[in-house]
């Protein structure tokens, strides 16, 4: 069974601090997605990582993908309150057809 | 930016009733999906649909569920006889092609009472 594991599941941090969310997956894949979800809302696409070594940055968020280690990271730099949300990684596995398998999500709370 | 539109945004239904959730995909998108998210939990794949037939379905997608694209525009998810455990947020997602990015709709919150 394909597993996608995120950690931590809950992260409370002070404004201005840095932190990293980790996403491990158990199958071969060269496509990984990061989404943001605000309470009661839909999934907002943050990053699409398409190959080993891919790194993308948008504002205070940077995502990377290591397909050999089956690991993606979402790094938060100098957090601000507006980043408070739930962050999901999702893997598009090569051998399971065309679909996304999501991690459990990381609830991020940035305190002023 | 093109959007995937879902209706209704919230539906409350009695256990045992049939519900139909609707999705209007982006016009040039060819691959369609339904996902669900039980409150506070992760997003789970239900079904994928291409060329007017199901490509893949999960264990959750049992005989109570069906999908169709009746008029070439709306993509619907029907639950024939709802159960309490069907209460969840249901998201439609679409793609232009396999291994392209996914666009998620705004979601329908289904509450079964």
Tab-separated table of C-alpha atoms in Angstrom:
chain	number	residue	atom	x	y	z
A	1	UNK	CA	0.000	0.000	0.000
A	2	UNK	CA	1.292	3.402	-0.946
A	3	UNK	CA	1.964	5.608	2.066
A	4	UNK	CA	2.561	9.326	2.172
A	5	UNK	CA	3.690	10.540	5.569
A	6	UNK	CA	3.969	14.123	6.660
A	7	UNK	CA	5.605	15.439	9.758
A	8	UNK	CA	4.981	17.194	11.888
A	9	UNK	CA	1.192	16.943	11.857
A	10	UNK	CA	0.868	20.080	13.928
A	11	UNK	CA	3.261	22.987	14.043
A	12	UNK	CA	2.957	26.050	16.197
A	13	UNK	CA	5.586	28.662	15.553
A	14	UNK	CA	6.342	32.253	16.307
A	15	UNK	CA	6.358	34.895	13.636
A	16	UNK	CA	9.784	35.399	12.159
A	17	UNK	CA	10.958	31.839	12.749
A	18	UNK	CA	11.968	29.223	10.177
A	19	UNK	CA	10.755	25.673	9.972
A	20	UNK	CA	10.528	22.699	7.611
A	21	UNK	CA	7.686	20.288	6.914
A	22	UNK	CA	8.694	16.856	5.654
A	23	UNK	CA	6.870	14.550	3.260
A	24	UNK	CA	8.032	10.958	2.827
A	25	UNK	CA	6.457	8.534	0.393
A	26	UNK	CA	6.804	4.819	-0.149
A	27	UNK	CA	6.742	4.362	-3.922
A	28	UNK	CA	8.575	5.590	-6.970
A	29	UNK	CA	7.345	8.928	-8.192
A	30	UNK	CA	8.783	11.942	-9.929
A	31	UNK	CA	5.807	14.195	-9.300
A	32	UNK	CA	4.914	15.737	-6.015
A	33	UNK	CA	2.465	18.495	-5.214
A	34	UNK	CA	2.068	20.833	-2.272
A	35	UNK	CA	-1.311	22.345	-1.449
A	36	UNK	CA	-2.550	24.837	1.074
A	37	UNK	CA	-6.004	24.594	2.626
A	38	UNK	CA	-7.684	27.232	4.752
A	39	UNK	CA	-10.490	26.047	7.062
A	40	UNK	CA	-13.578	25.066	5.096
A	41	UNK	CA	-11.950	25.970	1.802
A	42	UNK	CA	-10.610	24.185	-1.246
A	43	UNK	CA	-7.079	23.123	-2.047
A	44	UNK	CA	-4.835	25.860	-3.350
A	45	UNK	CA	-1.914	24.648	-5.436
A	46	UNK	CA	1.418	25.891	-4.104
A	47	UNK	CA	4.069	23.895	-5.924
A	48	UNK	CA	4.372	21.160	-8.519
A	49	UNK	CA	7.727	19.379	-8.348
A	50	UNK	CA	8.400	17.393	-11.488
A	51	UNK	CA	11.836	15.860	-11.178
A	52	UNK	CA	14.600	14.860	-8.838
A	53	UNK	CA	16.343	17.890	-7.396
A	54	UNK	CA	13.519	20.254	-8.262
A	55	UNK	CA	13.375	23.332	-6.073
A	56	UNK	CA	10.699	25.990	-6.242
A	57	UNK	CA	10.191	29.129	-4.211
A	58	UNK	CA	7.281	31.476	-3.761
A	59	UNK	CA	7.538	34.202	-1.184
A	60	UNK	CA	8.386	32.693	2.195
A	61	UNK	CA	7.842	29.112	1.041
A	62	UNK	CA	10.351	26.879	-0.695
A	63	UNK	CA	9.768	23.284	-1.752
A	64	UNK	CA	12.222	20.645	-2.870
A	65	UNK	CA	12.088	17.074	-4.092
A	66	UNK	CA	14.564	14.209	-3.694
A	67	UNK	CA	13.136	11.258	-5.598
A	68	UNK	CA	15.968	8.946	-4.584
A	69	UNK	CA	15.219	9.502	-0.908
A	70	UNK	CA	11.465	9.713	-1.654
A	71	UNK	CA	11.372	12.926	0.309
A	72	UNK	CA	10.013	16.388	-0.238
A	73	UNK	CA	10.386	19.360	2.057
A	74	UNK	CA	8.436	22.574	2.435
A	75	UNK	CA	10.569	25.205	4.110
A	76	UNK	CA	9.049	28.251	5.741
A	77	UNK	CA	11.238	31.303	6.118
A	78	UNK	CA	10.442	34.093	8.585
A	79	UNK	CA	6.878	32.942	9.148
A	80	UNK	CA	4.007	35.412	9.216
A	81	UNK	CA	0.495	34.951	10.600
A	82	UNK	CA	-1.019	34.766	7.100
A	83	UNK	CA	0.768	31.470	6.520
A	84	UNK	CA	-1.454	29.785	9.116
A	85	UNK	CA	-3.263	26.974	7.255
A	86	UNK	CA	-3.099	23.236	6.657
A	87	UNK	CA	-0.453	22.108	4.187
A	88	UNK	CA	-0.756	18.860	2.270
A	89	UNK	CA	1.739	17.063	0.116
A	90	UNK	CA	0.409	14.703	-2.537
A	91	UNK	CA	2.220	12.151	-4.647
A	92	UNK	CA	1.317	11.025	-8.126
A	93	UNK	CA	2.685	7.480	-8.073
A	94	UNK	CA	4.002	6.041	-11.305
A	95	UNK	CA	2.496	2.610	-10.992
A	96	UNK	CA	-0.903	3.403	-9.509
A	97	UNK	CA	-2.401	5.275	-12.379
A	98	UNK	CA	-3.451	8.840	-12.676
A	99	UNK	CA	-4.393	10.087	-9.224
A	100	UNK	CA	-3.012	11.859	-6.180
A	101	UNK	CA	-2.283	10.194	-2.856
A	102	UNK	CA	-2.291	12.748	-0.067
A	103	UNK	CA	-0.444	12.987	3.180
A	104	UNK	CA	-2.350	13.599	6.398
A	105	UNK	CA	-1.604	17.310	6.333
A	106	UNK	CA	0.342	19.630	8.601
A	107	UNK	CA	-1.644	22.195	10.571
A	108	UNK	CA	0.483	25.317	10.828
A	109	UNK	CA	-0.285	28.025	13.363
A	110	UNK	CA	1.875	31.109	13.330
A	111	UNK	CA	1.600	33.142	16.490
A	112	UNK	CA	2.049	36.881	16.507
B	1	UNK	CA	-7.767	32.285	-14.040
B	2	UNK	CA	-10.160	29.483	-15.076
B	3	UNK	CA	-11.995	27.801	-12.243
B	4	UNK	CA	-13.648	24.496	-11.538
B	5	UNK	CA	-17.133	25.244	-10.233
B	6	UNK	CA	-19.006	22.949	-7.878
B	7	UNK	CA	-22.635	23.053	-6.822
B	8	UNK	CA	-24.136	23.073	-4.331
B	9	UNK	CA	-21.613	24.455	-1.881
B	10	UNK	CA	-23.416	22.790	1.009
B	11	UNK	CA	-26.062	20.077	1.020
B	12	UNK	CA	-27.852	18.540	3.959
B	13	UNK	CA	-29.638	15.287	3.274
B	14	UNK	CA	-31.383	12.567	5.228
B	15	UNK	CA	-29.793	9.166	5.509
B	16	UNK	CA	-30.940	6.906	2.700
B	17	UNK	CA	-31.621	9.735	0.273
B	18	UNK	CA	-29.913	10.147	-3.079
B	19	UNK	CA	-27.676	13.139	-3.723
B	20	UNK	CA	-26.059	14.457	-6.866
B	21	UNK	CA	-23.014	16.674	-6.663
B	22	UNK	CA	-22.157	18.723	-9.713
B	23	UNK	CA	-18.910	19.991	-11.150
B	24	UNK	CA	-18.309	22.230	-14.155
B	25	UNK	CA	-14.771	21.537	-15.367
B	26	UNK	CA	-12.492	23.965	-17.124
B	27	UNK	CA	-13.381	23.801	-20.813
B	28	UNK	CA	-10.227	22.237	-22.260
B	29	UNK	CA	-9.711	19.784	-19.421
B	30	UNK	CA	-10.160	16.132	-20.308
B	31	UNK	CA	-9.524	14.220	-17.089
B	32	UNK	CA	-11.900	14.447	-14.167
B	33	UNK	CA	-11.698	13.276	-10.596
B	34	UNK	CA	-13.645	13.170	-7.374
B	35	UNK	CA	-11.916	13.302	-4.012
B	36	UNK	CA	-13.420	13.491	-0.566
B	37	UNK	CA	-12.217	14.842	2.746
B	38	UNK	CA	-13.867	13.792	5.975
B	39	UNK	CA	-13.715	16.655	8.458
B	40	UNK	CA	-10.223	17.048	9.877
B	41	UNK	CA	-8.786	14.203	7.842
B	42	UNK	CA	-6.757	13.821	4.688
B	43	UNK	CA	-8.014	14.053	1.136
B	44	UNK	CA	-8.894	10.674	-0.391
B	45	UNK	CA	-9.174	9.673	-4.044
B	46	UNK	CA	-12.567	8.337	-5.117
B	47	UNK	CA	-12.609	8.010	-8.888
B	48	UNK	CA	-11.032	9.181	-12.141
B	49	UNK	CA	-12.950	9.629	-15.385
B	50	UNK	CA	-11.764	10.043	-18.944
B	51	UNK	CA	-13.422	9.708	-22.320
B	52	UNK	CA	-16.807	9.073	-20.735
B	53	UNK	CA	-15.730	6.151	-18.642
B	54	UNK	CA	-14.184	5.424	-15.289
B	55	UNK	CA	-10.408	5.024	-15.471
B	56	UNK	CA	-9.839	4.006	-11.883
B	57	UNK	CA	-11.766	3.878	-8.642
B	58	UNK	CA	-10.832	3.411	-5.018
B	59	UNK	CA	-12.232	0.988	-2.459
B	60	UNK	CA	-14.407	3.809	-1.145
B	61	UNK	CA	-16.181	4.082	-4.492
B	62	UNK	CA	-18.599	1.194	-4.027
B	63	UNK	CA	-21.894	0.417	-5.754
B	64	UNK	CA	-23.584	3.341	-4.009
B	65	UNK	CA	-21.478	5.775	-6.020
B	66	UNK	CA	-21.647	6.598	-9.700
B	67	UNK	CA	-20.262	9.288	-11.975
B	68	UNK	CA	-21.258	10.581	-15.353
B	69	UNK	CA	-20.881	13.499	-17.701
B	70	UNK	CA	-24.404	13.584	-19.104
B	71	UNK	CA	-24.311	16.699	-21.232
B	72	UNK	CA	-20.625	17.000	-22.057
B	73	UNK	CA	-20.130	19.793	-19.581
B	74	UNK	CA	-21.232	18.933	-16.032
B	75	UNK	CA	-19.436	16.089	-14.302
B	76	UNK	CA	-21.587	14.562	-11.569
B	77	UNK	CA	-21.129	12.312	-8.574
B	78	UNK	CA	-24.226	10.468	-7.406
B	79	UNK	CA	-24.592	8.750	-4.080
B	80	UNK	CA	-27.677	6.524	-4.271
B	81	UNK	CA	-28.443	5.906	-0.636
B	82	UNK	CA	-26.456	8.157	1.654
B	83	UNK	CA	-25.028	6.973	4.947
B	84	UNK	CA	-23.916	9.028	7.916
B	85	UNK	CA	-20.304	8.232	7.076
B	86	UNK	CA	-20.682	9.852	3.657
B	87	UNK	CA	-20.639	13.219	5.404
B	88	UNK	CA	-17.563	14.953	4.039
B	89	UNK	CA	-16.281	17.658	1.745
B	90	UNK	CA	-16.291	16.443	-1.842
B	91	UNK	CA	-13.857	17.996	-4.293
B	92	UNK	CA	-13.899	17.770	-8.048
B	93	UNK	CA	-10.534	18.070	-9.796
B	94	UNK	CA	-9.676	18.326	-13.475
B	95	UNK	CA	-6.609	18.138	-15.715
B	96	UNK	CA	-5.810	19.009	-19.313
B	97	UNK	CA	-3.913	15.748	-19.688
B	98	UNK	CA	-2.282	12.927	-17.798
B	99	UNK	CA	0.609	14.104	-15.620
B	100	UNK	CA	-0.373	17.755	-15.923
B	101	UNK	CA	-1.336	19.855	-12.937
B	102	UNK	CA	-4.658	19.403	-11.211
B	103	UNK	CA	-7.207	22.150	-10.605
B	104	UNK	CA	-9.487	21.592	-7.641
B	105	UNK	CA	-12.998	22.937	-7.337
B	106	UNK	CA	-14.346	24.859	-4.392
B	107	UNK	CA	-15.937	21.766	-2.882
B	108	UNK	CA	-19.355	20.603	-1.737
B	109	UNK	CA	-19.899	20.018	1.946
B	110	UNK	CA	-22.279	17.077	2.303
B	111	UNK	CA	-23.943	16.541	5.650
B	112	UNK	CA	-25.989	13.373	6.120
B	113	UNK	CA	-28.358	13.445	9.077
